[in-house]
Amino acid sequence: MSGLALRADRVSLGHGSRLVVRDLSFEVRPGEVFAVLGASGCGKSTLLRSIAGLLRVQDGTLFADDKPIFAPSPDRALMFQDDALLPWRSVRRNVELPLAIRALSRTDRRARAEQWLDRVGLADQADRLPAQLSGGMRQRVQLARTLAGEPRAVLMDEPFGALDAQTRGAMQRLLADVLSSTAATVVFVTHDVDEALFVADRVAVLTPAGIRTLVEVPEPRDPATRGTPLVREARDELLAALFERNAA
Ligand SMILES: Nc1ncnc2c1ncn2[C@@H]1O[C@H](COP(=O)(O)OP(=O)(O)OP(=O)(O)O)[C@@H](O)[C@H]1O
Ligand SMILES: [Mg+2]
């Protein structure tokens, strides 16, 4: 299945009468990993929820493959920072959740869930409950669950924000590896400039006036390029945009 092309055309986002972002336009190419950075409260989660179809835009239009987004769709899966696993279901049955709406036999659902658990290194944890796992393991279950439904776009809201630095690094490498075998388009929200530069093809800084800075990552998802001059240059540009914003 191919990745969705996502597009915002002069979109305003907000809650009730309160506008958070005005006049936002951008395009995410099919299969691209597009990272969004921005100060706390600038509207990153609001943007993801809008792309997910959980929140109406106030003005303009969001498109998925040139079709306006009006409602949630299994094509666009949202993965949260906090733990959204069902505590009473085993790890395997959590991963099976997005498969329930597909016309798959029980055996196929189970096989697909186990395949994804294997992919994230948790094949031996399938029968345990979420509470019996560490935070990093639970995020891996969430990643498996999100991808098991074969969404055409994955919307990740600071998915590794609650993890310690070491686990976070491992999750970034796992994600990079897993993404190499899916065609899904990814919108990845993070606070962490280095995480964005490792995971994404392009990195944008979101401000109340739309996207301010957009950089192309020289060698996405290649651990060898961390700290190379081109990546450092991109990093400086992003940090400058973030600080300028905070100072304003
Ligand atoms: N359900 C809501 N109702 C009303 N206002 C909201 C709601 N959710 C968020 N907001 C407001 O919208 C603005 C943007 O919030 P949002 O959660 O999108 O920011 P964010 O960029 O994701 O921040 P963070 O980096 O802290 O997660 C904030 O001012 C917030 O208070
Ligand atoms: Mg947020």
Coordinates of C-alpha atoms and ligand atoms in Angstrom, one line a residue:
M1 CA 0.0 0.0 0.0
S2 CA 1.4 3.4 -0.9
G3 CA 1.9 6.3 1.4
L4 CA -0.6 9.2 1.5
A5 CA 0.3 12.6 0.1
L6 CA -0.7 15.1 2.8
R7 CA -1.3 18.8 2.1
A8 CA -2.3 21.8 4.0
D9 CA -3.7 24.7 2.0
R10 CA -3.9 28.0 4.0
V11 CA -5.2 26.2 7.0
S12 CA -6.1 27.8 10.3
L13 CA -6.2 25.6 13.4
G14 CA -7.6 26.2 16.8
H15 CA -10.0 25.2 19.5
G16 CA -13.4 26.8 19.6
S17 CA -13.0 30.5 18.8
R18 CA -9.3 30.5 19.7
L19 CA -6.9 30.3 16.7
V20 CA -3.6 28.6 17.3
V21 CA -2.0 28.6 13.9
R22 CA -3.0 30.8 10.9
D23 CA -2.4 30.4 7.2
L24 CA -0.5 27.1 7.4
S25 CA 0.5 25.6 4.0
F26 CA 2.8 22.6 3.4
E27 CA 3.0 19.4 1.5
V28 CA 4.2 16.0 2.7
R29 CA 5.3 13.6 -0.1
P30 CA 4.0 10.0 -0.1
G31 CA 6.4 7.9 2.0
E32 CA 8.2 10.9 3.4
V33 CA 9.1 11.3 7.1
F34 CA 8.2 14.9 7.9
A35 CA 9.2 16.1 11.4
V36 CA 7.6 19.0 13.1
L37 CA 9.4 21.0 15.8
G38 CA 8.0 24.0 17.7
A39 CA 7.7 25.7 21.0
S40 CA 5.3 24.1 23.5
G41 CA 1.8 25.2 22.8
C42 CA 2.5 26.2 19.2
G43 CA -0.1 23.8 17.9
K44 CA 1.8 20.6 17.0
S45 CA -0.7 18.2 18.6
T46 CA -3.5 20.3 17.3
L47 CA -2.1 19.9 13.8
L48 CA -1.7 16.1 14.2
R49 CA -5.3 15.8 15.6
S50 CA -6.5 17.8 12.6
I51 CA -4.7 15.5 10.1
A52 CA -6.1 12.5 12.0
G53 CA -9.6 14.0 11.3
L54 CA -10.3 14.3 15.1
L55 CA -10.5 18.1 14.9
R56 CA -12.0 20.4 12.3
V57 CA -9.8 23.0 10.7
Q58 CA -11.1 26.6 11.2
D59 CA -10.2 27.7 7.7
G60 CA -8.5 26.4 4.6
T61 CA -8.3 22.7 3.8
L62 CA -6.2 19.7 4.7
F63 CA -5.9 17.1 2.0
A64 CA -5.0 13.4 2.0
D65 CA -4.3 12.4 -1.6
D66 CA -6.2 15.5 -2.8
K67 CA -9.3 14.5 -0.8
P68 CA -10.3 16.9 1.9
I69 CA -10.0 15.4 5.4
F70 CA -13.2 15.5 7.3
A71 CA -13.2 12.5 9.6
P72 CA -10.8 9.9 11.0
S73 CA -9.8 7.0 8.8
P74 CA -7.8 3.9 9.4
D75 CA -5.5 5.2 6.6
R76 CA -4.3 7.8 9.1
A77 CA -3.1 6.4 12.4
L78 CA -2.3 8.5 15.4
M79 CA 0.3 7.4 17.9
F80 CA 0.5 9.2 21.2
Q81 CA 3.3 10.0 23.6
D82 CA 1.5 8.6 26.6
D83 CA 0.5 5.1 26.9
A84 CA -2.7 4.3 25.0
L85 CA -2.6 0.5 25.3
L86 CA -5.6 -1.2 26.8
P87 CA -4.5 -2.5 30.2
W88 CA -6.8 -5.5 30.3
R89 CA -5.7 -6.9 26.9
S90 CA -2.5 -8.8 26.4
V91 CA 0.2 -7.3 24.3
R92 CA -0.8 -9.5 21.3
R93 CA -4.4 -8.5 21.6
N94 CA -3.5 -4.9 21.8
V95 CA -1.6 -5.2 18.5
E96 CA -4.5 -7.0 17.0
L97 CA -6.8 -4.0 17.7
P98 CA -6.4 -2.2 14.3
L99 CA -6.8 -5.5 12.5
A100 CA -10.3 -6.1 14.0
I101 CA -11.8 -3.8 11.4
R102 CA -10.2 -5.7 8.5
A103 CA -11.8 -8.7 7.1
L104 CA -9.1 -11.0 8.4
S105 CA -9.5 -14.4 10.0
R106 CA -8.5 -14.8 13.7
T107 CA -5.5 -16.8 12.6
D108 CA -4.4 -14.2 10.2
R109 CA -4.9 -11.4 12.8
R110 CA -2.8 -13.3 15.2
A111 CA -0.1 -14.1 12.7
R112 CA 0.1 -10.4 11.6
A113 CA 0.3 -9.2 15.3
E114 CA 3.0 -11.7 16.0
Q115 CA 5.0 -10.6 13.0
W116 CA 4.9 -7.0 14.1
L117 CA 5.8 -7.9 17.7
D118 CA 8.8 -9.8 16.3
R119 CA 9.7 -6.8 14.3
V120 CA 9.9 -4.6 17.4
G121 CA 11.7 -7.3 19.4
L122 CA 8.8 -8.4 21.6
A123 CA 7.9 -11.8 20.3
D124 CA 8.4 -13.3 23.7
Q125 CA 6.1 -10.8 25.4
A126 CA 2.9 -11.4 23.5
D127 CA 1.0 -13.0 26.4
R128 CA 1.9 -10.4 29.0
L129 CA -0.2 -7.4 30.0
P130 CA 1.0 -3.8 29.3
A131 CA 1.5 -3.2 33.1
Q132 CA 4.1 -6.0 33.1
L133 CA 6.3 -4.2 30.6
S134 CA 8.7 -1.2 30.9
G135 CA 7.9 2.2 29.3
G136 CA 10.1 1.5 26.4
M137 CA 8.6 -1.9 25.7
R138 CA 5.1 -0.3 25.9
Q139 CA 6.1 2.2 23.3
R140 CA 7.4 -0.6 21.1
V141 CA 4.0 -2.3 21.5
Q142 CA 2.3 0.9 20.4
L143 CA 4.6 1.2 17.4
A144 CA 3.7 -2.4 16.5
R145 CA 0.0 -1.7 17.0
T146 CA 0.1 1.4 14.9
L147 CA 1.9 -0.2 12.0
A148 CA 0.0 -3.5 12.1
G149 CA -3.1 -1.8 10.7
E150 CA -1.0 -0.8 7.7
P151 CA -2.0 2.8 7.7
R152 CA -1.0 4.9 4.7
A153 CA 0.0 7.7 7.1
V154 CA 1.4 7.5 10.6
L155 CA 1.0 10.6 12.9
M156 CA 3.4 10.4 15.8
D157 CA 3.0 12.9 18.6
E158 CA 6.3 12.9 20.6
P159 CA 6.2 9.1 20.7
F160 CA 9.5 8.8 22.6
G161 CA 9.1 11.9 24.8
A162 CA 8.6 10.0 28.0
L163 CA 11.6 7.7 27.6
D164 CA 15.1 8.0 29.1
A165 CA 17.8 9.0 26.7
Q166 CA 19.2 5.5 26.1
T167 CA 15.8 3.9 25.4
R168 CA 15.0 6.8 23.3
G169 CA 18.1 6.3 21.1
A170 CA 17.2 2.7 20.7
M171 CA 13.6 3.6 19.7
Q172 CA 14.9 6.0 17.1
R173 CA 17.0 3.4 15.5
L174 CA 14.2 0.8 15.7
L175 CA 11.8 3.3 14.1
A176 CA 14.4 4.1 11.3
D177 CA 14.7 0.4 10.7
V178 CA 11.0 -0.3 10.7
L179 CA 10.3 2.7 8.4
S180 CA 12.6 1.3 5.8
S181 CA 10.1 -1.5 5.2
T182 CA 6.9 0.5 5.2
A183 CA 5.6 2.8 2.5
A184 CA 3.7 4.9 5.0
T185 CA 4.0 8.7 5.1
V186 CA 5.0 9.8 8.6
V187 CA 4.4 13.1 10.4
F188 CA 6.6 13.0 13.4
V189 CA 6.2 15.7 16.2
T190 CA 9.1 16.1 18.6
H191 CA 10.8 18.6 20.8
D192 CA 14.2 17.2 20.0
V193 CA 16.1 18.7 17.1
D194 CA 18.6 15.8 16.9
E195 CA 15.8 13.2 16.9
A196 CA 14.1 15.1 14.1
L197 CA 17.3 15.2 12.1
F198 CA 17.9 11.5 12.5
V199 CA 14.4 10.3 11.9
A200 CA 13.1 12.6 9.2
D201 CA 13.6 13.4 5.5
R202 CA 12.6 17.0 6.1
V203 CA 12.2 19.0 9.3
A204 CA 9.8 22.0 9.8
V205 CA 9.5 24.5 12.5
L206 CA 5.8 25.3 13.3
T207 CA 4.9 28.8 14.5
P208 CA 1.5 30.6 15.0
A209 CA 2.1 32.1 11.5
G210 CA 2.6 28.7 9.8
I211 CA 5.8 26.9 8.9
R212 CA 8.8 29.1 9.4
T213 CA 11.8 27.0 8.5
L214 CA 12.0 23.8 6.5
V215 CA 15.2 21.9 6.1
E216 CA 16.0 18.9 4.0
V217 CA 18.0 16.2 6.0
P218 CA 21.2 15.3 4.1
E219 CA 21.3 11.5 4.9
P220 CA 18.1 10.6 6.7
R221 CA 18.2 7.7 9.2
D222 CA 21.9 7.0 8.8
P223 CA 23.6 6.9 12.2
A224 CA 26.9 7.6 10.5
T225 CA 25.9 11.1 9.5
R226 CA 25.1 12.4 13.0
G227 CA 27.3 15.4 13.6
T228 CA 28.6 15.8 10.0
P229 CA 28.9 19.4 8.8
L230 CA 25.8 19.3 6.6
V231 CA 23.7 18.0 9.5
R232 CA 25.3 20.5 11.9
E233 CA 24.3 23.3 9.5
A234 CA 20.7 22.1 9.3
R235 CA 20.7 21.8 13.1
D236 CA 21.9 25.4 13.6
E237 CA 19.3 26.7 11.2
L238 CA 16.5 24.8 13.1
L239 CA 17.8 25.9 16.5
A240 CA 18.0 29.5 15.4
A241 CA 14.4 29.4 14.2
L242 CA 13.3 27.8 17.5
F243 CA 15.1 30.4 19.6
E244 CA 14.0 33.3 17.6
R245 CA 10.5 32.2 18.2
N246 CA 11.0 31.8 21.9
A247 CA 12.6 35.3 22.1
A248 CA 9.8 36.9 20.2
Ligands
LIG1 N1 -8.9 20.7 23.7 C1 -8.4 21.9 23.7 N2 -9.3 22.9 24.0 C2 -8.9 24.2 24.0 N3 -7.6 24.6 23.8 C3 -6.7 23.7 23.5 C4 -7.1 22.3 23.5 N4 -6.0 21.6 23.2 C5 -5.0 22.4 23.1 N5 -5.4 23.7 23.3 C6 -4.6 24.9 23.2 O1 -4.1 25.0 21.9 C7 -2.7 25.5 21.9 C8 -1.9 24.5 21.1 O2 -1.9 23.3 21.9 P1 -1.1 22.0 21.3 O3 -1.4 20.9 22.3 O4 -1.5 21.8 19.9 O5 0.4 22.5 21.4 P2 1.7 21.6 21.2 O6 2.6 22.4 20.2 O7 1.4 20.2 20.9 O8 2.5 21.7 22.6 P3 3.4 20.7 23.4 O9 4.7 20.8 22.7 O10 3.4 21.2 24.8 O11 2.8 19.3 23.3 C9 -2.3 25.7 23.3 O12 -2.5 27.0 23.6 C10 -3.4 24.9 24.1 O13 -3.6 25.4 25.3
MG2 MG 1.7 18.4 21.9

